C-alpha cells in the first residue's frame, strides 16, 4: 500500500506563516566562485575548471520590515503581538511554530521549504534533530511525501543524512554545494556538536570530520562548504537541545532558524508565528480522542516487602543516593500506600517503613556504575527492577488482557471499514518478550506466554463474531500475530535499546531501520502482525497512524511526560488503501473511529491528572481574559473567505455585549453561559459579526483560564513539615492558665490481669478479625467530545467511566509473616 496525503488548510496556514514573515524579499540565489581545479583537457592540454557554489540569497529586507511582517502574521493567527524581533546572541532570527504531536509538523516544514523556494528562491536547508529516532522518522517522511509534493510543485527535494560513516557522504556535500535545486541535509546534533581544538571532539568521529580538511573535498572542511551555502535551519524538537548544542548552531552560518515543537521551552520560544495546541488540535478533529484504562491495586495486605528501584542519583558534591519505591504503612483510611523516598548508604528501610517485612533491608552499597543497590541481607536490585511484589506479574497480565480486549473490540468495529488495528506494548526490558537459552535458541518468554494464553482465551468465543471477521482471526496462528521491534546485536539477537547518556530515547539505528521500513506493511491485512512489543526507549520512533492501543508494561517514569507516552498513537488512522480517515470522510463518526486507548501502568486518577496538568502547562500563552487587546486587530473570515478586522469600536461593543449577556464575569473571564450557548448556537453577538459568527466563536474559544487548576498544580509534599501559626487565643490569660496546668509531664502506670486480657483478646479476634482481600481496580475514562477550557483547568477533560473489580487473592500464597512477633513488638 501507499500512504496518501491531503492538502489541509491548517498545514497550509502554518507553512504560509513562515513565508509571509519575509514578504518583500527579492527572489534569487547567490552564485559563488569558490576555486579552480586543474583538469586534463585531452588534445588541448591542461586547463583550469571553475568551481561554482550556489547559496541562499541574503536578506534584502531590513529587520524592521521583518518585524512588521511578524506582527501581521501574529495578528492573523490570533497570537500575542511581539514588540521586537527576538534574535539570539549571534543576531540570528528565530521563528517558533507550535504544533501538537500527531498533526504533521514534518509535513509542514517540508511544505515550508518548497514555498520558500518558490517565493524567494531559497534552496539550501538543514533539518536539525535531537536523536537518531527522529532523524530516521524525518527521512521516512520525506520519502513517502516525495510524489505528493512533486504533484503540487513539479520538483523533488534532494535530501541525505549527514553521516561520515557513509562513503557517499562527501559526494552528497559536494552536490549540496553545487546544485541549484532544493538541497536538504538531515542531521542529529551529535554529528557536529563538539570541541574543535586539537582534534579533541566530544561529538565523536562524525564531529571531528565535519571540522577537518578532507582530500575528497579538495582540502576543504565540510563545515565551510555548508556554511557558505547560508542555509535555512529547521530545528525539530528544539526543547531537547542543550545549551552547547544551541550555541554551536552558529557554525552553520544560517540565514535564519525555524523551530518546530508541541512543547517549546518558555524562555526559548522567540517570535511565535503559528500555534496549534492540544485544545485546537482536538477540537478541530486533527488527532485521536484519548481513552484511559487505569489499573491499580485497591488494597494490600502489607505482609510482603515491595521494592522498586526508580533511579540512582549521582552528584559531584555527594555520595550516590537512590530513589526507591517501597510499600509502608500510612495511618488513616488509605491503608497501605506505595511511596518513593531518596535513601543513602546505611539507611534502614525497616526504620523508615515501620513494617516487619523490611527487617534486614539496610542499604549496604549504592553503585552508580552498575545501577544497583545492595542490602546487608544479600538482596541486590537494579534500576527499573521490582523485588518482592507478588502481584506484579498479575498486574501485567491484566494489562495485557485489557489491551487485547480493547483491541478486539476496536478491530471488530473497524474491520469492515478496511482499517487495520495495531496495538503497541512498551516494555522495560527485552528479556521479558525475547528470551534465549544457553545455546542461543529462542524460548518462550514471560510476556509471550501471557499474551498467547490471554489472546486464545478471549477469541475462544468466536461464535460471537461475524463470519468474515471470524475468518480473518483464523487466518494466522497466535504465534504470528505479535512481533517485537528491538535493537539487534552482532549475533542477531534482540537486546535492550541503547540510550545515550543524558538523552531521552534510543540512538540505536538497528532498531529504527526495522520500524521505519515496515511502516506501510504493518497497515496491510495481509501482514499478520497486529500486536507490537517494543522497548520503551524506542517510543519516539513510532508514529504509525493505526496505533489504537498503547500499553505501558513498566512502572511509570516521572521523567517521561504523559503526552510523550501517548504521542505515538495520536495520528489519525488510514484505511488499507492509504486514505486518511479524517472528519471530512467520517463526519460524526470521527472520534468513534479515531480513539486511542491507553492501558496505563498506574491508577486512572494518577494518569488522567498528570496528562491534564501537562496539557494545562502547554497553554500558558493563551489569553485568560477577554480584553480589548485580545480583540483589536484580529482578522475574522466567513465561509467565502471575506475578511473582517475588529477595530477598537467593535471591540468595545463586543465587551459591552458580553457583559450584559453574562458571557464574561467581573474578572473578564469567559463564563459557562457562553460555552453552553455557543454549543447550542444561541450566542448573541453584535450585528456586524453575524456573517463571521463561526470564526468569532472560534476566536473566543482560544481564551483560556487556569484558576481552577492552580490549587492542585502546586500541591505541597505531604511529607514536608507544615508551619503552625497560633491564633489570637495564644496570648490570652485563660489559655496561659490552662497551659500551666497541662504542660506538666505525667507518667501513667497501668496494670492488667493476664488471664482476663487473654480471654478478651481471643474474643475480640474471633469477632472482629478480617483480612481484606486484594482487588484489582480497573477504571475507564475518555475525553469529552469537545475540549473546553474549564474542563482542563478543572481536571474534567477526561471523564471517569465505569469501575469494575477483579478478585486477585489467588496470587498470594505461602505468606511469610510472623504474626506473633508483630503482636509482641507492639
Tab-separated table of C-alpha atoms in Angstrom, residues 170-475:
chain	number	residue	atom	x	y	z
A	170	UNK	CA	31.336	13.584	0.640
A	171	UNK	CA	29.608	13.424	-2.738
A	172	UNK	CA	26.377	14.478	-1.043
A	173	UNK	CA	28.089	17.537	0.432
A	174	UNK	CA	29.518	18.429	-2.997
A	175	UNK	CA	26.060	18.165	-4.519
A	176	UNK	CA	24.614	20.275	-1.696
A	177	UNK	CA	27.075	22.992	-2.645
A	178	UNK	CA	26.988	22.750	-6.441
A	179	UNK	CA	23.272	22.186	-7.106
A	180	UNK	CA	20.760	24.964	-7.733
A	181	UNK	CA	17.846	22.698	-6.729
A	182	UNK	CA	16.325	22.260	-3.270
A	183	UNK	CA	19.004	20.536	-1.177
A	184	UNK	CA	18.441	19.299	2.384
A	185	UNK	CA	20.808	17.871	4.992
A	186	UNK	CA	19.195	15.877	7.814
A	187	UNK	CA	21.454	15.858	10.848
A	188	UNK	CA	21.240	14.895	14.503
A	189	UNK	CA	23.202	17.393	16.551
A	190	UNK	CA	25.625	14.783	17.926
A	191	UNK	CA	27.153	14.750	14.417
A	192	UNK	CA	28.603	18.244	14.813
A	193	UNK	CA	28.353	19.246	18.464
A	194	UNK	CA	31.852	19.040	19.870
A	195	UNK	CA	35.124	20.823	20.533
A	196	UNK	CA	37.217	21.610	17.503
A	197	UNK	CA	40.583	22.415	19.032
A	198	UNK	CA	43.467	19.888	18.873
A	199	UNK	CA	41.210	17.312	17.241
A	200	UNK	CA	39.508	16.583	20.555
A	201	UNK	CA	35.833	16.405	19.791
A	202	UNK	CA	33.171	15.343	22.282
A	203	UNK	CA	30.766	14.554	19.441
A	204	UNK	CA	32.862	11.616	18.198
A	205	UNK	CA	34.287	10.779	14.765
A	206	UNK	CA	31.450	12.456	12.846
A	207	UNK	CA	32.044	15.705	14.676
A	208	UNK	CA	35.784	15.520	14.057
A	209	UNK	CA	35.377	15.082	10.311
A	210	UNK	CA	32.948	17.952	9.853
A	211	UNK	CA	35.687	20.300	11.098
A	212	UNK	CA	38.582	18.622	9.227
A	213	UNK	CA	40.151	19.437	5.871
A	214	UNK	CA	39.380	16.420	3.682
A	215	UNK	CA	41.119	15.298	0.481
A	216	UNK	CA	37.782	14.317	-1.065
A	217	UNK	CA	36.698	17.962	-0.787
A	218	UNK	CA	39.906	19.438	-2.228
A	219	UNK	CA	41.280	20.043	1.281
A	220	UNK	CA	38.198	21.960	2.343
A	221	UNK	CA	36.262	21.387	5.573
A	222	UNK	CA	32.648	20.095	5.281
A	223	UNK	CA	31.504	22.794	7.731
A	224	UNK	CA	32.964	25.532	5.491
A	225	UNK	CA	31.103	24.249	2.442
A	226	UNK	CA	27.841	24.004	4.363
A	227	UNK	CA	28.124	27.426	5.988
A	228	UNK	CA	28.962	29.114	2.673
A	229	UNK	CA	25.555	27.975	1.399
A	230	UNK	CA	23.974	30.237	4.057
A	231	UNK	CA	21.349	27.527	4.771
A	232	UNK	CA	17.995	27.951	6.467
A	233	UNK	CA	17.980	25.904	9.666
A	234	UNK	CA	14.892	23.944	10.717
A	235	UNK	CA	15.054	22.572	14.280
A	236	UNK	CA	12.747	19.684	15.137
A	237	UNK	CA	12.006	19.454	18.900
A	238	UNK	CA	14.311	22.345	19.972
A	239	UNK	CA	13.431	21.835	23.653
A	240	UNK	CA	15.593	18.701	23.513
A	241	UNK	CA	18.705	20.693	22.576
A	242	UNK	CA	21.115	21.617	25.321
A	243	UNK	CA	22.827	24.966	25.710
A	244	UNK	CA	26.036	23.812	23.992
A	245	UNK	CA	24.145	22.430	21.002
A	246	UNK	CA	22.189	25.667	20.645
A	247	UNK	CA	25.362	27.759	20.739
A	248	UNK	CA	27.060	25.549	18.149
A	249	UNK	CA	24.334	26.183	15.545
A	250	UNK	CA	26.010	29.451	14.594
A	251	UNK	CA	28.764	27.336	12.974
A	252	UNK	CA	26.407	26.721	10.022
A	253	UNK	CA	26.003	30.440	9.325
A	254	UNK	CA	22.210	30.052	8.922
A	255	UNK	CA	20.154	32.724	7.183
A	256	UNK	CA	17.512	32.246	9.896
A	257	UNK	CA	16.159	29.494	12.143
A	258	UNK	CA	12.658	27.992	12.407
A	259	UNK	CA	11.768	25.936	15.481
A	260	UNK	CA	9.007	23.285	15.470
A	261	UNK	CA	7.634	21.640	18.619
A	262	UNK	CA	4.496	20.860	20.604
A	263	UNK	CA	6.277	21.816	23.836
A	264	UNK	CA	8.662	24.729	23.409
A	265	UNK	CA	10.691	25.881	26.392
A	266	UNK	CA	9.028	29.056	27.587
A	267	UNK	CA	12.260	31.027	27.642
A	268	UNK	CA	13.200	29.990	24.084
A	269	UNK	CA	10.024	30.443	22.051
A	270	UNK	CA	11.244	33.650	20.424
A	271	UNK	CA	8.789	35.005	17.834
A	272	UNK	CA	5.896	32.547	17.789
A	273	UNK	CA	4.103	32.912	14.472
A	274	UNK	CA	1.796	29.886	14.478
A	275	UNK	CA	0.071	27.857	17.193
A	276	UNK	CA	-1.912	24.637	17.003
A	277	UNK	CA	-2.050	23.461	20.619
A	278	UNK	CA	-3.667	20.448	22.289
A	279	UNK	CA	-7.104	22.069	22.586
A	280	UNK	CA	-7.213	23.311	18.990
A	281	UNK	CA	-5.922	20.008	17.591
A	282	UNK	CA	-8.568	18.031	19.463
A	283	UNK	CA	-11.496	20.357	18.821
A	284	UNK	CA	-10.649	20.639	15.133
A	285	UNK	CA	-10.506	16.825	14.961
A	286	UNK	CA	-6.887	16.590	13.899
A	287	UNK	CA	-5.844	13.946	16.452
A	288	UNK	CA	-7.391	10.910	18.090
A	289	UNK	CA	-9.586	11.049	21.173
A	290	UNK	CA	-7.970	9.571	24.303
A	291	UNK	CA	-9.488	6.841	26.416
A	292	UNK	CA	-7.678	5.786	29.600
A	293	UNK	CA	-7.830	2.423	31.353
A	294	UNK	CA	-6.049	2.709	34.686
A	295	UNK	CA	-5.126	-0.408	36.663
A	296	UNK	CA	-4.136	-0.334	40.305
A	297	UNK	CA	-4.183	-2.424	43.469
A	298	UNK	CA	-7.202	-1.493	45.581
A	299	UNK	CA	-5.759	-2.855	48.830
A	300	UNK	CA	-2.649	-4.602	50.070
A	301	UNK	CA	-2.034	-6.976	52.946
A	302	UNK	CA	1.264	-5.285	53.787
A	303	UNK	CA	2.869	-8.661	54.501
A	304	UNK	CA	5.230	-8.816	51.527
A	305	UNK	CA	8.120	-6.455	51.044
A	306	UNK	CA	7.859	-4.410	47.875
A	307	UNK	CA	10.879	-2.646	46.395
A	308	UNK	CA	11.131	-0.820	43.095
A	309	UNK	CA	14.404	0.957	42.310
A	310	UNK	CA	13.377	4.050	40.371
A	311	UNK	CA	16.782	5.629	39.790
A	312	UNK	CA	20.208	6.348	41.251
A	313	UNK	CA	21.121	9.988	41.746
A	314	UNK	CA	24.781	10.835	41.148
A	315	UNK	CA	26.242	14.188	42.195
A	316	UNK	CA	29.720	15.661	42.244
A	317	UNK	CA	29.005	17.151	45.669
A	318	UNK	CA	27.812	13.998	47.480
A	319	UNK	CA	27.771	10.227	47.514
A	320	UNK	CA	25.210	8.436	45.269
A	321	UNK	CA	21.644	8.228	46.548
A	322	UNK	CA	18.806	6.022	45.346
A	323	UNK	CA	15.140	6.736	44.749
A	324	UNK	CA	13.415	3.577	45.935
A	325	UNK	CA	9.749	2.753	45.744
A	326	UNK	CA	8.691	0.831	48.828
A	327	UNK	CA	5.472	-0.212	50.484
A	328	UNK	CA	4.845	1.014	54.023
A	329	UNK	CA	2.018	1.712	56.433
A	330	UNK	CA	0.299	5.081	56.257
A	331	UNK	CA	-2.070	5.858	59.095
A	332	UNK	CA	-5.624	6.628	58.094
A	333	UNK	CA	-8.240	5.459	55.668
A	334	UNK	CA	-5.764	4.979	52.820
A	335	UNK	CA	-4.127	1.960	54.456
A	336	UNK	CA	-1.004	0.679	52.666
A	337	UNK	CA	0.414	3.017	50.023
A	338	UNK	CA	3.484	2.953	47.784
A	339	UNK	CA	5.832	5.881	48.219
A	340	UNK	CA	9.185	6.991	46.829
A	341	UNK	CA	11.973	8.231	49.062
A	342	UNK	CA	15.622	9.042	48.454
A	343	UNK	CA	17.935	6.860	50.560
A	344	UNK	CA	21.655	6.822	51.160
A	345	UNK	CA	24.047	4.051	52.168
A	346	UNK	CA	23.414	2.828	55.727
A	347	UNK	CA	19.692	3.681	55.715
A	348	UNK	CA	17.419	1.082	57.291
A	349	UNK	CA	14.169	0.559	55.373
A	350	UNK	CA	12.553	-1.054	58.417
A	351	UNK	CA	13.040	2.082	60.481
A	352	UNK	CA	11.517	4.207	57.739
A	353	UNK	CA	8.541	1.941	56.955
A	354	UNK	CA	7.781	0.509	60.391
A	355	UNK	CA	6.861	-2.814	58.748
A	356	UNK	CA	8.286	-6.153	59.890
A	357	UNK	CA	8.848	-7.402	56.330
A	358	UNK	CA	11.620	-4.808	55.872
A	359	UNK	CA	13.771	-6.132	58.723
A	360	UNK	CA	17.273	-6.714	57.395
A	361	UNK	CA	16.898	-4.270	54.483
A	362	UNK	CA	19.802	-1.980	55.375
A	363	UNK	CA	21.448	-0.386	52.336
A	364	UNK	CA	24.978	-1.723	52.024
A	365	UNK	CA	26.024	-0.138	48.705
A	366	UNK	CA	24.617	2.195	46.053
A	367	UNK	CA	26.590	1.518	42.869
A	368	UNK	CA	26.252	4.163	40.157
A	369	UNK	CA	28.437	2.183	37.752
A	370	UNK	CA	26.196	-0.907	37.756
A	371	UNK	CA	22.968	0.974	38.601
A	372	UNK	CA	22.272	-1.363	41.522
A	373	UNK	CA	21.515	-1.158	45.246
A	374	UNK	CA	22.706	-3.922	47.595
A	375	UNK	CA	21.335	-4.680	51.073
A	376	UNK	CA	23.013	-6.300	54.070
A	377	UNK	CA	20.687	-9.323	53.748
A	378	UNK	CA	22.225	-10.222	50.361
A	379	UNK	CA	19.438	-8.810	48.144
A	380	UNK	CA	20.571	-6.725	45.146
A	381	UNK	CA	18.157	-4.801	42.923
A	382	UNK	CA	18.799	-2.917	39.659
A	383	UNK	CA	17.280	0.285	38.303
A	384	UNK	CA	13.821	-0.420	36.904
A	385	UNK	CA	13.543	-3.732	38.770
A	386	UNK	CA	10.893	-4.846	41.259
A	387	UNK	CA	11.638	-7.092	44.204
A	388	UNK	CA	9.098	-8.915	46.305
A	389	UNK	CA	5.900	-7.570	44.713
A	390	UNK	CA	3.972	-10.816	44.367
A	391	UNK	CA	1.120	-9.233	42.413
A	392	UNK	CA	3.405	-7.549	39.842
A	393	UNK	CA	3.089	-10.288	37.209
A	394	UNK	CA	-0.647	-10.489	37.803
A	395	UNK	CA	-0.996	-6.758	37.187
A	396	UNK	CA	0.942	-7.090	33.933
A	397	UNK	CA	-1.272	-9.997	32.895
A	398	UNK	CA	-4.350	-7.862	33.465
A	399	UNK	CA	-2.818	-5.017	31.454
A	400	UNK	CA	-2.151	-7.366	28.541
A	401	UNK	CA	-5.657	-8.833	28.847
A	402	UNK	CA	-7.310	-5.399	28.857
A	403	UNK	CA	-5.243	-4.332	25.837
A	404	UNK	CA	-6.272	-7.450	23.880
A	405	UNK	CA	-9.937	-6.924	24.824
A	406	UNK	CA	-9.790	-3.307	23.687
A	407	UNK	CA	-8.003	-4.344	20.501
A	408	UNK	CA	-10.607	-6.989	19.613
A	409	UNK	CA	-13.490	-4.585	20.295
A	410	UNK	CA	-11.861	-1.943	18.075
A	411	UNK	CA	-10.920	-4.450	15.404
A	412	UNK	CA	-14.458	-5.832	15.123
A	413	UNK	CA	-15.721	-2.255	14.748
A	414	UNK	CA	-13.224	-1.205	12.061
A	415	UNK	CA	-12.627	-4.445	10.150
A	416	UNK	CA	-15.443	-3.882	7.660
A	417	UNK	CA	-14.253	-0.291	7.170
A	418	UNK	CA	-10.931	-1.637	5.925
A	419	UNK	CA	-8.900	-0.147	8.792
A	420	UNK	CA	-6.124	-2.324	10.255
A	421	UNK	CA	-5.870	-2.072	14.060
A	422	UNK	CA	-2.467	-2.155	15.773
A	423	UNK	CA	-1.627	-2.293	19.479
A	424	UNK	CA	1.711	-1.215	20.928
A	425	UNK	CA	3.245	-2.546	24.153
A	426	UNK	CA	6.141	-0.627	25.712
A	427	UNK	CA	8.279	-2.855	27.921
A	428	UNK	CA	11.193	-2.035	30.210
A	429	UNK	CA	13.446	-4.948	29.294
A	430	UNK	CA	13.582	-7.058	26.110
A	431	UNK	CA	14.146	-10.299	28.041
A	432	UNK	CA	10.506	-10.282	29.117
A	433	UNK	CA	9.488	-10.741	25.473
A	434	UNK	CA	12.558	-12.124	23.661
A	435	UNK	CA	14.453	-14.772	25.613
A	436	UNK	CA	17.308	-17.087	24.636
A	437	UNK	CA	18.526	-20.323	26.211
A	438	UNK	CA	22.165	-21.233	26.865
A	439	UNK	CA	22.623	-22.426	23.267
A	440	UNK	CA	21.290	-19.134	21.899
A	441	UNK	CA	17.944	-20.530	20.755
A	442	UNK	CA	14.730	-18.560	21.247
A	443	UNK	CA	12.483	-19.772	24.058
A	444	UNK	CA	9.076	-18.599	25.216
A	445	UNK	CA	9.364	-15.521	27.407
A	446	UNK	CA	7.090	-14.314	30.196
A	447	UNK	CA	5.097	-11.817	28.108
A	448	UNK	CA	4.889	-14.142	25.101
A	449	UNK	CA	3.290	-16.832	27.241
A	450	UNK	CA	0.889	-14.425	28.907
A	451	UNK	CA	-0.100	-12.804	25.616
A	452	UNK	CA	-0.782	-16.066	23.798
A	453	UNK	CA	-2.751	-17.503	26.718
A	454	UNK	CA	-4.908	-14.404	27.130
A	455	UNK	CA	-5.464	-13.918	23.395
A	456	UNK	CA	-6.511	-17.549	22.938
A	457	UNK	CA	-8.949	-17.286	25.839
A	458	UNK	CA	-10.523	-14.072	24.524
A	459	UNK	CA	-11.079	-15.233	20.959
A	460	UNK	CA	-12.349	-18.654	22.086
A	461	UNK	CA	-15.807	-17.025	21.925
A	462	UNK	CA	-15.536	-16.658	18.156
A	463	UNK	CA	-19.152	-17.655	17.721
A	464	UNK	CA	-19.998	-14.121	18.827
A	465	UNK	CA	-18.159	-12.614	15.852
A	466	UNK	CA	-19.460	-12.229	12.308
A	467	UNK	CA	-18.282	-14.803	9.778
A	468	UNK	CA	-15.974	-12.511	7.775
A	469	UNK	CA	-14.151	-11.246	10.848
A	470	UNK	CA	-14.043	-14.785	12.235
A	471	UNK	CA	-12.252	-15.945	9.095
A	472	UNK	CA	-9.707	-13.176	9.491
A	473	UNK	CA	-8.958	-14.262	13.076
A	474	UNK	CA	-8.423	-17.864	11.932
A	475	UNK	CA	-6.117	-16.822	9.089
